[in-house]
Amino acid sequence: MLGALLSVALWAYTPSLPAEMLKTRYANEDSKFIDIGGAQTHVRDQGNPDGIPLVLIHGSGGSLHVWEGWTYELRSKRRLISVDLPGHGLTGAWPRGAYTVEAYADFIEVLLDTLKIERVALAGHSLGGAVAWTFAARWPDRVTQIILVDAAGENREAALPTRFARLPVVGDIGIHFKPEIWVRRKLGQAYADPAMVTDERVKRTAELQRFPGNREATLQRARTQEPLDPAPLKKLVVPTLILWGAKDRWVPVSDAFRFESDIKGSKVQIFDQLGHDPMEEDPRATAASVDAFLTATTTRSVSQPLSAIQPNTDHLAGTHQ
């Protein structure tokens, strides 16, 4: 029995993959690696450079690849900035060592300062939605519009994997097991259409989780993220579009209407046949809604650069040198 358990453990164990190999495999000609608060951050700045800057923030366990459909659909009109958050994709760990929603909001601030962008529209999916509205609540003068896509933040109980990760020893061991099996299961739950769970998508998602530092960051986030206080939502006055897949198995569609109730003047659009990742399942329809919303709510240019500003990274500095 001991030998069998050892065999299973050896089969299940997967080390991190070389960073340069993954960058070669999953970066493209639009990819840049920029120092943001000490993290060599994977950023793509695409589309119309004279268009409205729209920053795209992915969810937990995701990467900027989830926005490729939108960048294709919107590139002729919009400036599209997608980013791998610290602990995700090709960015990896960062010196601050914090991976909460609040820390990610700070990260977006420094990203904008580094790119010399004063005001933007923000689109966030799932965890990224919580980052978007948290940023808007903290720095309302820097946000012109918000798009929340199956967003987190309405005080839901932590998911089962998160509760397991918080267990001593269990989480520390579990993050090093083969990710492909549970990634395939997770994606099967995320999409309403099973055809979306392709071998290519499973492989990319699983391999990016093995980028050095990403799995440790996931564990750190699970153990340090406190429940979000939705009270700041009631103070938002920025135009907000709430997009939701009616077949979302993780965040119920009722949360879309809770956001609508909390955010004054917000608009909800439900996609009946889509799941938790509607921007991937139907990029054309969802991007069309985004384009119409941005066009209708834009009142002035938001692409003017910050004047004589230097990125302020002091509040991102951690104890690690």
PDB file of C-alpha atoms in Angstrom:
ATOM      1  CA  MET A   1       0.000   0.000   0.000  1.00  0.00           C
ATOM      2  CA  LEU A   2       2.833   2.373   0.831  1.00  0.00           C
ATOM      3  CA  GLY A   3       4.418   1.642  -2.539  1.00  0.00           C
ATOM      4  CA  ALA A   4       1.123   2.315  -4.302  1.00  0.00           C
ATOM      5  CA  LEU A   5       0.708   5.631  -2.486  1.00  0.00           C
ATOM      6  CA  LEU A   6       4.263   6.616  -3.372  1.00  0.00           C
ATOM      7  CA  SER A   7       3.642   5.756  -7.019  1.00  0.00           C
ATOM      8  CA  VAL A   8       0.502   7.910  -7.070  1.00  0.00           C
ATOM      9  CA  ALA A   9       2.358  10.769  -5.395  1.00  0.00           C
ATOM     10  CA  LEU A  10       5.199  10.594  -7.908  1.00  0.00           C
ATOM     11  CA  TRP A  11       2.714  10.482 -10.795  1.00  0.00           C
ATOM     12  CA  ALA A  12       0.709  13.412  -9.434  1.00  0.00           C
ATOM     13  CA  TYR A  13       3.660  15.654  -8.555  1.00  0.00           C
ATOM     14  CA  THR A  14       4.432  18.336 -11.115  1.00  0.00           C
ATOM     15  CA  PRO A  15       7.220  20.890 -10.697  1.00  0.00           C
ATOM     16  CA  SER A  16       7.138  24.410 -12.082  1.00  0.00           C
ATOM     17  CA  LEU A  17       7.965  24.793 -15.773  1.00  0.00           C
ATOM     18  CA  PRO A  18      10.785  27.022 -17.087  1.00  0.00           C
ATOM     19  CA  ALA A  19       9.614  30.624 -17.417  1.00  0.00           C
ATOM     20  CA  GLU A  20      11.381  31.239 -20.739  1.00  0.00           C
ATOM     21  CA  MET A  21       9.844  28.129 -22.285  1.00  0.00           C
ATOM     22  CA  LEU A  22       6.357  29.285 -21.321  1.00  0.00           C
ATOM     23  CA  LYS A  23       7.024  32.810 -22.584  1.00  0.00           C
ATOM     24  CA  THR A  24       8.126  31.409 -25.928  1.00  0.00           C
ATOM     25  CA  ARG A  25       4.999  29.280 -26.084  1.00  0.00           C
ATOM     26  CA  TYR A  26       2.326  31.742 -24.898  1.00  0.00           C
ATOM     27  CA  ALA A  27       3.594  35.256 -25.590  1.00  0.00           C
ATOM     28  CA  ASN A  28       3.113  36.775 -29.046  1.00  0.00           C
ATOM     29  CA  GLU A  29       4.256  39.742 -31.115  1.00  0.00           C
ATOM     30  CA  ASP A  30       2.084  42.104 -29.051  1.00  0.00           C
ATOM     31  CA  SER A  31       3.450  40.873 -25.720  1.00  0.00           C
ATOM     32  CA  LYS A  32       5.687  43.118 -23.651  1.00  0.00           C
ATOM     33  CA  PHE A  33       7.249  42.516 -20.257  1.00  0.00           C
ATOM     34  CA  ILE A  34       7.222  45.677 -18.155  1.00  0.00           C
ATOM     35  CA  ASP A  35       8.404  46.268 -14.596  1.00  0.00           C
ATOM     36  CA  ILE A  36       5.275  47.036 -12.592  1.00  0.00           C
ATOM     37  CA  GLY A  37       6.021  47.351  -8.895  1.00  0.00           C
ATOM     38  CA  GLY A  38       8.918  44.943  -9.196  1.00  0.00           C
ATOM     39  CA  ALA A  39       7.028  42.304 -11.182  1.00  0.00           C
ATOM     40  CA  GLN A  40       8.048  41.612 -14.786  1.00  0.00           C
ATOM     41  CA  THR A  41       4.500  41.942 -16.015  1.00  0.00           C
ATOM     42  CA  HIS A  42       3.089  40.449 -19.206  1.00  0.00           C
ATOM     43  CA  VAL A  43       1.147  43.228 -20.968  1.00  0.00           C
ATOM     44  CA  ARG A  44      -0.437  43.551 -24.383  1.00  0.00           C
ATOM     45  CA  ASP A  45      -1.307  47.046 -25.623  1.00  0.00           C
ATOM     46  CA  GLN A  46      -3.307  46.520 -28.807  1.00  0.00           C
ATOM     47  CA  GLY A  47      -5.870  48.082 -31.090  1.00  0.00           C
ATOM     48  CA  ASN A  48      -6.394  51.699 -32.055  1.00  0.00           C
ATOM     49  CA  PRO A  49      -3.820  53.835 -30.207  1.00  0.00           C
ATOM     50  CA  ASP A  50      -6.137  56.845 -30.511  1.00  0.00           C
ATOM     51  CA  GLY A  51      -9.143  54.969 -29.158  1.00  0.00           C
ATOM     52  CA  ILE A  52     -10.518  54.843 -25.648  1.00  0.00           C
ATOM     53  CA  PRO A  53      -8.112  52.950 -23.363  1.00  0.00           C
ATOM     54  CA  LEU A  54      -9.917  49.878 -22.033  1.00  0.00           C
ATOM     55  CA  VAL A  55      -8.025  47.850 -19.421  1.00  0.00           C
ATOM     56  CA  LEU A  56      -9.031  44.175 -19.321  1.00  0.00           C
ATOM     57  CA  ILE A  57      -8.611  42.335 -15.995  1.00  0.00           C
ATOM     58  CA  HIS A  58      -8.932  38.543 -15.963  1.00  0.00           C
ATOM     59  CA  GLY A  59     -10.208  36.340 -13.158  1.00  0.00           C
ATOM     60  CA  SER A  60      -8.635  33.920 -10.682  1.00  0.00           C
ATOM     61  CA  GLY A  61      -6.501  31.273 -12.368  1.00  0.00           C
ATOM     62  CA  GLY A  62      -6.888  33.033 -15.711  1.00  0.00           C
ATOM     63  CA  SER A  63      -4.628  35.057 -17.957  1.00  0.00           C
ATOM     64  CA  LEU A  64      -4.889  37.825 -20.516  1.00  0.00           C
ATOM     65  CA  HIS A  65      -5.601  35.139 -23.142  1.00  0.00           C
ATOM     66  CA  VAL A  66      -9.266  35.089 -22.084  1.00  0.00           C
ATOM     67  CA  TRP A  67      -9.662  38.534 -23.711  1.00  0.00           C
ATOM     68  CA  GLU A  68      -8.332  37.595 -27.150  1.00  0.00           C
ATOM     69  CA  GLY A  69     -11.848  37.463 -28.607  1.00  0.00           C
ATOM     70  CA  TRP A  70     -12.603  40.988 -27.437  1.00  0.00           C
ATOM     71  CA  THR A  71      -9.296  42.366 -28.683  1.00  0.00           C
ATOM     72  CA  TYR A  72     -10.065  40.938 -32.107  1.00  0.00           C
ATOM     73  CA  GLU A  73     -13.589  42.368 -32.168  1.00  0.00           C
ATOM     74  CA  LEU A  74     -12.771  45.805 -30.726  1.00  0.00           C
ATOM     75  CA  ARG A  75      -9.287  46.517 -32.033  1.00  0.00           C
ATOM     76  CA  SER A  76     -10.386  48.854 -34.835  1.00  0.00           C
ATOM     77  CA  LYS A  77     -12.059  51.268 -32.402  1.00  0.00           C
ATOM     78  CA  ARG A  78     -10.494  50.820 -28.988  1.00  0.00           C
ATOM     79  CA  ARG A  79      -7.118  50.807 -27.346  1.00  0.00           C
ATOM     80  CA  LEU A  80      -7.093  47.488 -25.480  1.00  0.00           C
ATOM     81  CA  ILE A  81      -4.687  46.870 -22.614  1.00  0.00           C
ATOM     82  CA  SER A  82      -4.701  43.342 -21.226  1.00  0.00           C
ATOM     83  CA  VAL A  83      -2.427  42.188 -18.428  1.00  0.00           C
ATOM     84  CA  ASP A  84      -1.486  39.053 -16.525  1.00  0.00           C
ATOM     85  CA  LEU A  85      -2.019  39.905 -12.864  1.00  0.00           C
ATOM     86  CA  PRO A  86       0.782  38.955 -10.458  1.00  0.00           C
ATOM     87  CA  GLY A  87       0.592  35.261  -9.675  1.00  0.00           C
ATOM     88  CA  HIS A  88      -1.026  34.561 -13.050  1.00  0.00           C
ATOM     89  CA  GLY A  89      -0.083  33.859 -16.642  1.00  0.00           C
ATOM     90  CA  LEU A  90       3.432  34.892 -17.642  1.00  0.00           C
ATOM     91  CA  THR A  91       3.888  37.463 -14.880  1.00  0.00           C
ATOM     92  CA  GLY A  92       4.578  35.235 -11.896  1.00  0.00           C
ATOM     93  CA  ALA A  93       5.323  36.408  -8.368  1.00  0.00           C
ATOM     94  CA  TRP A  94       5.960  39.998  -7.270  1.00  0.00           C
ATOM     95  CA  PRO A  95       8.022  41.505  -4.442  1.00  0.00           C
ATOM     96  CA  ARG A  96       5.027  42.725  -2.481  1.00  0.00           C
ATOM     97  CA  GLY A  97       3.938  39.118  -1.949  1.00  0.00           C
ATOM     98  CA  ALA A  98       0.243  40.078  -1.724  1.00  0.00           C
ATOM     99  CA  TYR A  99      -2.419  38.720  -4.058  1.00  0.00           C
ATOM    100  CA  THR A 100      -5.692  40.046  -2.686  1.00  0.00           C
ATOM    101  CA  VAL A 101      -8.260  42.113  -4.558  1.00  0.00           C
ATOM    102  CA  GLU A 102      -7.079  45.210  -2.724  1.00  0.00           C
ATOM    103  CA  ALA A 103      -3.444  44.546  -3.669  1.00  0.00           C
ATOM    104  CA  TYR A 104      -4.421  44.009  -7.293  1.00  0.00           C
ATOM    105  CA  ALA A 105      -6.233  47.354  -7.298  1.00  0.00           C
ATOM    106  CA  ASP A 106      -2.953  48.974  -6.195  1.00  0.00           C
ATOM    107  CA  PHE A 107      -1.215  47.077  -8.993  1.00  0.00           C
ATOM    108  CA  ILE A 108      -3.599  48.487 -11.621  1.00  0.00           C
ATOM    109  CA  GLU A 109      -2.886  51.998 -10.343  1.00  0.00           C
ATOM    110  CA  VAL A 110       0.858  51.547 -10.879  1.00  0.00           C
ATOM    111  CA  LEU A 111       0.233  49.917 -14.266  1.00  0.00           C
ATOM    112  CA  LEU A 112      -1.635  53.033 -15.414  1.00  0.00           C
ATOM    113  CA  ASP A 113       1.048  55.330 -14.028  1.00  0.00           C
ATOM    114  CA  THR A 114       3.769  53.340 -15.760  1.00  0.00           C
ATOM    115  CA  LEU A 115       1.902  53.485 -19.079  1.00  0.00           C
ATOM    116  CA  LYS A 116       1.216  57.203 -18.468  1.00  0.00           C
ATOM    117  CA  ILE A 117      -2.535  56.811 -18.777  1.00  0.00           C
ATOM    118  CA  GLU A 118      -4.650  59.098 -16.654  1.00  0.00           C
ATOM    119  CA  ARG A 119      -8.192  57.812 -17.124  1.00  0.00           C
ATOM    120  CA  VAL A 120      -9.501  54.520 -18.451  1.00  0.00           C
ATOM    121  CA  ALA A 121     -12.482  52.271 -18.807  1.00  0.00           C
ATOM    122  CA  LEU A 122     -12.102  49.054 -16.826  1.00  0.00           C
ATOM    123  CA  ALA A 123     -13.461  45.613 -17.689  1.00  0.00           C
ATOM    124  CA  GLY A 124     -13.105  42.845 -15.131  1.00  0.00           C
ATOM    125  CA  HIS A 125     -14.126  39.202 -15.164  1.00  0.00           C
ATOM    126  CA  SER A 126     -14.888  37.270 -11.959  1.00  0.00           C
ATOM    127  CA  LEU A 127     -12.060  38.178  -9.530  1.00  0.00           C
ATOM    128  CA  GLY A 128     -11.039  40.845 -12.041  1.00  0.00           C
ATOM    129  CA  GLY A 129     -14.492  42.374 -11.722  1.00  0.00           C
ATOM    130  CA  ALA A 130     -13.921  42.808  -8.001  1.00  0.00           C
ATOM    131  CA  VAL A 131     -10.558  44.410  -8.789  1.00  0.00           C
ATOM    132  CA  ALA A 132     -12.251  46.788 -11.258  1.00  0.00           C
ATOM    133  CA  TRP A 133     -14.939  48.046  -8.886  1.00  0.00           C
ATOM    134  CA  THR A 134     -12.498  48.225  -5.975  1.00  0.00           C
ATOM    135  CA  PHE A 135     -10.176  50.373  -8.090  1.00  0.00           C
ATOM    136  CA  ALA A 136     -13.086  52.607  -9.144  1.00  0.00           C
ATOM    137  CA  ALA A 137     -14.177  53.033  -5.538  1.00  0.00           C
ATOM    138  CA  ARG A 138     -10.665  54.085  -4.504  1.00  0.00           C
ATOM    139  CA  TRP A 139      -9.775  56.263  -7.500  1.00  0.00           C
ATOM    140  CA  PRO A 140     -13.096  57.381  -9.047  1.00  0.00           C
ATOM    141  CA  ASP A 141     -11.457  60.230 -10.968  1.00  0.00           C
ATOM    142  CA  ARG A 142      -9.404  57.770 -12.994  1.00  0.00           C
ATOM    143  CA  VAL A 143     -12.292  55.622 -14.239  1.00  0.00           C
ATOM    144  CA  THR A 144     -14.678  56.604 -17.015  1.00  0.00           C
ATOM    145  CA  GLN A 145     -16.708  53.379 -17.297  1.00  0.00           C
ATOM    146  CA  ILE A 146     -16.821  49.930 -15.706  1.00  0.00           C
ATOM    147  CA  ILE A 147     -17.768  46.637 -17.330  1.00  0.00           C
ATOM    148  CA  LEU A 148     -18.371  43.806 -14.851  1.00  0.00           C
ATOM    149  CA  VAL A 149     -18.412  40.307 -16.361  1.00  0.00           C
ATOM    150  CA  ASP A 150     -19.783  37.625 -14.010  1.00  0.00           C
ATOM    151  CA  ALA A 151     -18.015  39.596 -11.319  1.00  0.00           C
ATOM    152  CA  ALA A 152     -17.069  38.641  -7.778  1.00  0.00           C
ATOM    153  CA  GLY A 153     -17.795  40.752  -4.763  1.00  0.00           C
ATOM    154  CA  GLU A 154     -21.319  40.243  -3.480  1.00  0.00           C
ATOM    155  CA  ASN A 155     -20.192  38.471  -0.290  1.00  0.00           C
ATOM    156  CA  ARG A 156     -20.394  34.877  -1.483  1.00  0.00           C
ATOM    157  CA  GLU A 157     -19.060  31.979   0.571  1.00  0.00           C
ATOM    158  CA  ALA A 158     -15.612  30.805  -0.511  1.00  0.00           C
ATOM    159  CA  ALA A 159     -15.612  28.014  -3.103  1.00  0.00           C
ATOM    160  CA  LEU A 160     -14.732  24.473  -2.026  1.00  0.00           C
ATOM    161  CA  PRO A 161     -11.211  24.483  -3.577  1.00  0.00           C
ATOM    162  CA  THR A 162     -10.468  27.702  -1.693  1.00  0.00           C
ATOM    163  CA  ARG A 163     -11.623  26.153   1.573  1.00  0.00           C
ATOM    164  CA  PHE A 164      -9.371  23.130   0.961  1.00  0.00           C
ATOM    165  CA  ALA A 165      -6.431  25.410   0.156  1.00  0.00           C
ATOM    166  CA  ARG A 166      -6.825  27.100   3.522  1.00  0.00           C
ATOM    167  CA  LEU A 167      -6.284  23.819   5.364  1.00  0.00           C
ATOM    168  CA  PRO A 168      -2.799  23.422   6.857  1.00  0.00           C
ATOM    169  CA  VAL A 169      -0.553  21.007   4.926  1.00  0.00           C
ATOM    170  CA  VAL A 170      -3.363  20.036   2.516  1.00  0.00           C
ATOM    171  CA  GLY A 171      -3.040  23.234   0.522  1.00  0.00           C
ATOM    172  CA  ASP A 172       0.760  23.222   0.606  1.00  0.00           C
ATOM    173  CA  ILE A 173       0.860  19.715  -0.855  1.00  0.00           C
ATOM    174  CA  GLY A 174      -2.117  20.053  -3.171  1.00  0.00           C
ATOM    175  CA  ILE A 175      -0.728  22.941  -5.227  1.00  0.00           C
ATOM    176  CA  HIS A 176       2.021  20.669  -6.565  1.00  0.00           C
ATOM    177  CA  PHE A 177      -0.294  17.987  -7.941  1.00  0.00           C
ATOM    178  CA  LYS A 178      -1.024  17.652 -11.649  1.00  0.00           C
ATOM    179  CA  PRO A 179      -3.255  20.576 -12.610  1.00  0.00           C
ATOM    180  CA  GLU A 180      -4.574  19.161 -15.917  1.00  0.00           C
ATOM    181  CA  ILE A 181      -7.276  16.967 -14.382  1.00  0.00           C
ATOM    182  CA  TRP A 182      -8.881  19.625 -12.222  1.00  0.00           C
ATOM    183  CA  VAL A 183      -8.323  22.314 -14.893  1.00  0.00           C
ATOM    184  CA  ARG A 184     -10.375  20.248 -17.341  1.00  0.00           C
ATOM    185  CA  ARG A 185     -13.080  19.835 -14.685  1.00  0.00           C
ATOM    186  CA  LYS A 186     -12.997  23.535 -13.817  1.00  0.00           C
ATOM    187  CA  LEU A 187     -13.306  24.620 -17.444  1.00  0.00           C
ATOM    188  CA  GLY A 188     -16.144  22.138 -17.926  1.00  0.00           C
ATOM    189  CA  GLN A 189     -18.001  23.978 -15.177  1.00  0.00           C
ATOM    190  CA  ALA A 190     -17.055  27.440 -16.433  1.00  0.00           C
ATOM    191  CA  TYR A 191     -18.402  27.082 -19.968  1.00  0.00           C
ATOM    192  CA  ALA A 192     -21.993  26.351 -20.870  1.00  0.00           C
ATOM    193  CA  ASP A 193     -20.782  24.818 -24.149  1.00  0.00           C
ATOM    194  CA  PRO A 194     -18.659  21.670 -23.553  1.00  0.00           C
ATOM    195  CA  ALA A 195     -16.968  22.220 -26.911  1.00  0.00           C
ATOM    196  CA  MET A 196     -15.079  25.132 -25.342  1.00  0.00           C
ATOM    197  CA  VAL A 197     -13.054  22.686 -23.246  1.00  0.00           C
ATOM    198  CA  THR A 198     -10.457  21.962 -25.905  1.00  0.00           C
ATOM    199  CA  ASP A 199      -7.176  20.144 -25.315  1.00  0.00           C
ATOM    200  CA  GLU A 200      -5.332  23.319 -26.317  1.00  0.00           C
ATOM    201  CA  ARG A 201      -7.189  25.460 -23.767  1.00  0.00           C
ATOM    202  CA  VAL A 202      -6.717  22.893 -21.001  1.00  0.00           C
ATOM    203  CA  LYS A 203      -2.999  22.613 -21.758  1.00  0.00           C
ATOM    204  CA  ARG A 204      -2.457  26.386 -21.817  1.00  0.00           C
ATOM    205  CA  THR A 205      -4.368  26.974 -18.586  1.00  0.00           C
ATOM    206  CA  ALA A 206      -2.600  24.132 -16.781  1.00  0.00           C
ATOM    207  CA  GLU A 207       0.866  25.065 -17.998  1.00  0.00           C
ATOM    208  CA  LEU A 208       0.481  28.729 -17.093  1.00  0.00           C
ATOM    209  CA  GLN A 209      -0.431  27.678 -13.586  1.00  0.00           C
ATOM    210  CA  ARG A 210       2.991  26.013 -13.486  1.00  0.00           C
ATOM    211  CA  PHE A 211       4.770  29.290 -14.276  1.00  0.00           C
ATOM    212  CA  PRO A 212       7.250  29.829 -11.413  1.00  0.00           C
ATOM    213  CA  GLY A 213       5.488  31.395  -8.427  1.00  0.00           C
ATOM    214  CA  ASN A 214       1.923  31.134  -9.706  1.00  0.00           C
ATOM    215  CA  ARG A 215       0.765  28.191  -7.628  1.00  0.00           C
ATOM    216  CA  GLU A 216       2.288  29.609  -4.463  1.00  0.00           C
ATOM    217  CA  ALA A 217       0.529  32.910  -5.193  1.00  0.00           C
ATOM    218  CA  THR A 218      -2.787  31.096  -5.617  1.00  0.00           C
ATOM    219  CA  LEU A 219      -2.348  29.480  -2.218  1.00  0.00           C
ATOM    220  CA  GLN A 220      -1.401  32.809  -0.656  1.00  0.00           C
ATOM    221  CA  ARG A 221      -4.481  34.485  -2.136  1.00  0.00           C
ATOM    222  CA  ALA A 222      -6.780  31.735  -0.876  1.00  0.00           C
ATOM    223  CA  ARG A 223      -5.403  32.107   2.628  1.00  0.00           C
ATOM    224  CA  THR A 224      -5.311  35.903   2.856  1.00  0.00           C
ATOM    225  CA  GLN A 225      -8.307  37.222   0.911  1.00  0.00           C
ATOM    226  CA  GLU A 226     -10.933  38.490   3.327  1.00  0.00           C
ATOM    227  CA  PRO A 227     -14.624  38.719   2.333  1.00  0.00           C
ATOM    228  CA  LEU A 228     -15.207  41.841   0.281  1.00  0.00           C
ATOM    229  CA  ASP A 229     -17.343  44.637   1.631  1.00  0.00           C
ATOM    230  CA  PRO A 230     -19.905  45.564  -1.059  1.00  0.00           C
ATOM    231  CA  ALA A 231     -20.696  48.897   0.647  1.00  0.00           C
ATOM    232  CA  PRO A 232     -18.408  50.923  -1.692  1.00  0.00           C
ATOM    233  CA  LEU A 233     -20.552  49.795  -4.629  1.00  0.00           C
ATOM    234  CA  LYS A 234     -23.362  52.050  -3.416  1.00  0.00           C
ATOM    235  CA  LYS A 235     -21.085  55.085  -3.724  1.00  0.00           C
ATOM    236  CA  LEU A 236     -20.057  54.484  -7.333  1.00  0.00           C
ATOM    237  CA  VAL A 237     -21.334  57.026  -9.834  1.00  0.00           C
ATOM    238  CA  VAL A 238     -19.402  55.814 -12.875  1.00  0.00           C
ATOM    239  CA  PRO A 239     -21.383  54.386 -15.835  1.00  0.00           C
ATOM    240  CA  THR A 240     -21.443  50.626 -15.351  1.00  0.00           C
ATOM    241  CA  LEU A 241     -22.383  47.736 -17.636  1.00  0.00           C
ATOM    242  CA  ILE A 242     -23.023  44.358 -15.996  1.00  0.00           C
ATOM    243  CA  LEU A 243     -22.710  41.385 -18.343  1.00  0.00           C
ATOM    244  CA  TRP A 244     -23.664  37.909 -17.150  1.00  0.00           C
ATOM    245  CA  GLY A 245     -24.051  34.387 -18.450  1.00  0.00           C
ATOM    246  CA  ALA A 246     -27.368  32.967 -17.315  1.00  0.00           C
ATOM    247  CA  LYS A 247     -25.814  29.477 -17.135  1.00  0.00           C
ATOM    248  CA  ASP A 248     -23.036  30.527 -14.765  1.00  0.00           C
ATOM    249  CA  ARG A 249     -22.592  27.623 -12.313  1.00  0.00           C
ATOM    250  CA  TRP A 250     -20.274  29.510  -9.970  1.00  0.00           C
ATOM    251  CA  VAL A 251     -21.697  32.993  -9.553  1.00  0.00           C
ATOM    252  CA  PRO A 252     -25.489  32.978  -9.874  1.00  0.00           C
ATOM    253  CA  VAL A 253     -27.183  35.368 -12.234  1.00  0.00           C
ATOM    254  CA  SER A 254     -29.010  36.829  -9.236  1.00  0.00           C
ATOM    255  CA  ASP A 255     -25.727  38.521  -8.323  1.00  0.00           C
ATOM    256  CA  ALA A 256     -25.966  40.557 -11.533  1.00  0.00           C
ATOM    257  CA  PHE A 257     -29.126  42.159 -10.206  1.00  0.00           C
ATOM    258  CA  ARG A 258     -27.568  42.671  -6.797  1.00  0.00           C
ATOM    259  CA  PHE A 259     -24.821  44.660  -8.505  1.00  0.00           C
ATOM    260  CA  GLU A 260     -27.465  46.569 -10.441  1.00  0.00           C
ATOM    261  CA  SER A 261     -29.253  47.421  -7.205  1.00  0.00           C
ATOM    262  CA  ASP A 262     -26.021  48.553  -5.544  1.00  0.00           C
ATOM    263  CA  ILE A 263     -24.561  50.628  -8.401  1.00  0.00           C
ATOM    264  CA  LYS A 264     -26.714  53.611  -9.234  1.00  0.00           C
ATOM    265  CA  GLY A 265     -27.631  53.890 -12.924  1.00  0.00           C
ATOM    266  CA  SER A 266     -25.968  50.612 -13.916  1.00  0.00           C
ATOM    267  CA  LYS A 267     -27.252  48.475 -16.775  1.00  0.00           C
ATOM    268  CA  VAL A 268     -27.544  44.671 -16.852  1.00  0.00           C
ATOM    269  CA  GLN A 269     -27.402  42.453 -19.907  1.00  0.00           C
ATOM    270  CA  ILE A 270     -27.924  38.705 -19.530  1.00  0.00           C
ATOM    271  CA  PHE A 271     -26.780  36.162 -22.144  1.00  0.00           C
ATOM    272  CA  ASP A 272     -29.121  33.208 -21.796  1.00  0.00           C
ATOM    273  CA  GLN A 273     -26.944  30.539 -23.395  1.00  0.00           C
ATOM    274  CA  LEU A 274     -23.577  31.457 -21.861  1.00  0.00           C
ATOM    275  CA  GLY A 275     -21.758  30.432 -18.687  1.00  0.00           C
ATOM    276  CA  HIS A 276     -19.201  31.994 -16.372  1.00  0.00           C
ATOM    277  CA  ASP A 277     -16.899  33.151 -19.205  1.00  0.00           C
ATOM    278  CA  PRO A 278     -19.264  34.839 -21.687  1.00  0.00           C
ATOM    279  CA  MET A 279     -16.506  36.953 -23.265  1.00  0.00           C
ATOM    280  CA  GLU A 280     -14.840  33.715 -24.431  1.00  0.00           C
ATOM    281  CA  GLU A 281     -17.963  31.761 -25.371  1.00  0.00           C
ATOM    282  CA  ASP A 282     -19.447  34.527 -27.525  1.00  0.00           C
ATOM    283  CA  PRO A 283     -16.881  37.297 -28.019  1.00  0.00           C
ATOM    284  CA  ARG A 284     -18.766  38.874 -30.919  1.00  0.00           C
ATOM    285  CA  ALA A 285     -22.059  39.432 -29.087  1.00  0.00           C
ATOM    286  CA  THR A 286     -20.501  40.441 -25.775  1.00  0.00           C
ATOM    287  CA  ALA A 287     -17.982  42.777 -27.428  1.00  0.00           C
ATOM    288  CA  ALA A 288     -20.797  44.403 -29.409  1.00  0.00           C
ATOM    289  CA  SER A 289     -22.547  45.183 -26.125  1.00  0.00           C
ATOM    290  CA  VAL A 290     -19.346  46.662 -24.736  1.00  0.00           C
ATOM    291  CA  ASP A 291     -18.767  48.788 -27.832  1.00  0.00           C
ATOM    292  CA  ALA A 292     -22.322  50.134 -27.750  1.00  0.00           C
ATOM    293  CA  PHE A 293     -22.040  50.916 -24.032  1.00  0.00           C
ATOM    294  CA  LEU A 294     -18.704  52.719 -24.358  1.00  0.00           C
ATOM    295  CA  THR A 295     -19.927  54.713 -27.349  1.00  0.00           C
ATOM    296  CA  ALA A 296     -23.104  55.773 -25.539  1.00  0.00           C
ATOM    297  CA  THR A 297     -21.370  56.764 -22.304  1.00  0.00           C
ATOM    298  CA  THR A 298     -18.199  58.443 -23.561  1.00  0.00           C
ATOM    299  CA  THR A 299     -18.383  62.200 -23.075  1.00  0.00           C
ATOM    300  CA  ARG A 300     -14.759  63.237 -23.377  1.00  0.00           C
ATOM    301  CA  SER A 301     -11.325  61.919 -24.254  1.00  0.00           C
ATOM    302  CA  VAL A 302      -9.753  59.699 -21.640  1.00  0.00           C
ATOM    303  CA  SER A 303      -6.441  58.997 -23.335  1.00  0.00           C
ATOM    304  CA  GLN A 304      -4.498  62.085 -22.262  1.00  0.00           C
ATOM    305  CA  PRO A 305      -1.219  61.057 -20.614  1.00  0.00           C
ATOM    306  CA  LEU A 306      -0.293  62.009 -17.105  1.00  0.00           C
ATOM    307  CA  SER A 307       1.918  65.087 -17.128  1.00  0.00           C
ATOM    308  CA  ALA A 308       5.314  64.824 -15.505  1.00  0.00           C
ATOM    309  CA  ILE A 309       4.326  61.856 -13.398  1.00  0.00           C
ATOM    310  CA  GLN A 310       6.650  59.134 -12.241  1.00  0.00           C
ATOM    311  CA  PRO A 311       5.282  55.710 -11.304  1.00  0.00           C
ATOM    312  CA  ASN A 312       4.726  55.618  -7.559  1.00  0.00           C
ATOM    313  CA  THR A 313       5.735  52.119  -6.490  1.00  0.00           C
ATOM    314  CA  ASP A 314       6.478  52.842  -2.835  1.00  0.00           C
ATOM    315  CA  HIS A 315       3.240  51.285  -1.623  1.00  0.00           C
ATOM    316  CA  LEU A 316       3.979  48.129  -3.658  1.00  0.00           C
ATOM    317  CA  ALA A 317       7.339  47.484  -2.074  1.00  0.00           C
ATOM    318  CA  GLY A 318       7.408  44.395   0.104  1.00  0.00           C
ATOM    319  CA  THR A 319       9.933  43.147   2.600  1.00  0.00           C
ATOM    320  CA  HIS A 320      11.653  40.947   0.018  1.00  0.00           C
ATOM    321  CA  GLN A 321      14.633  42.497  -1.681  1.00  0.00           C
TER     322      GLN A 321
END
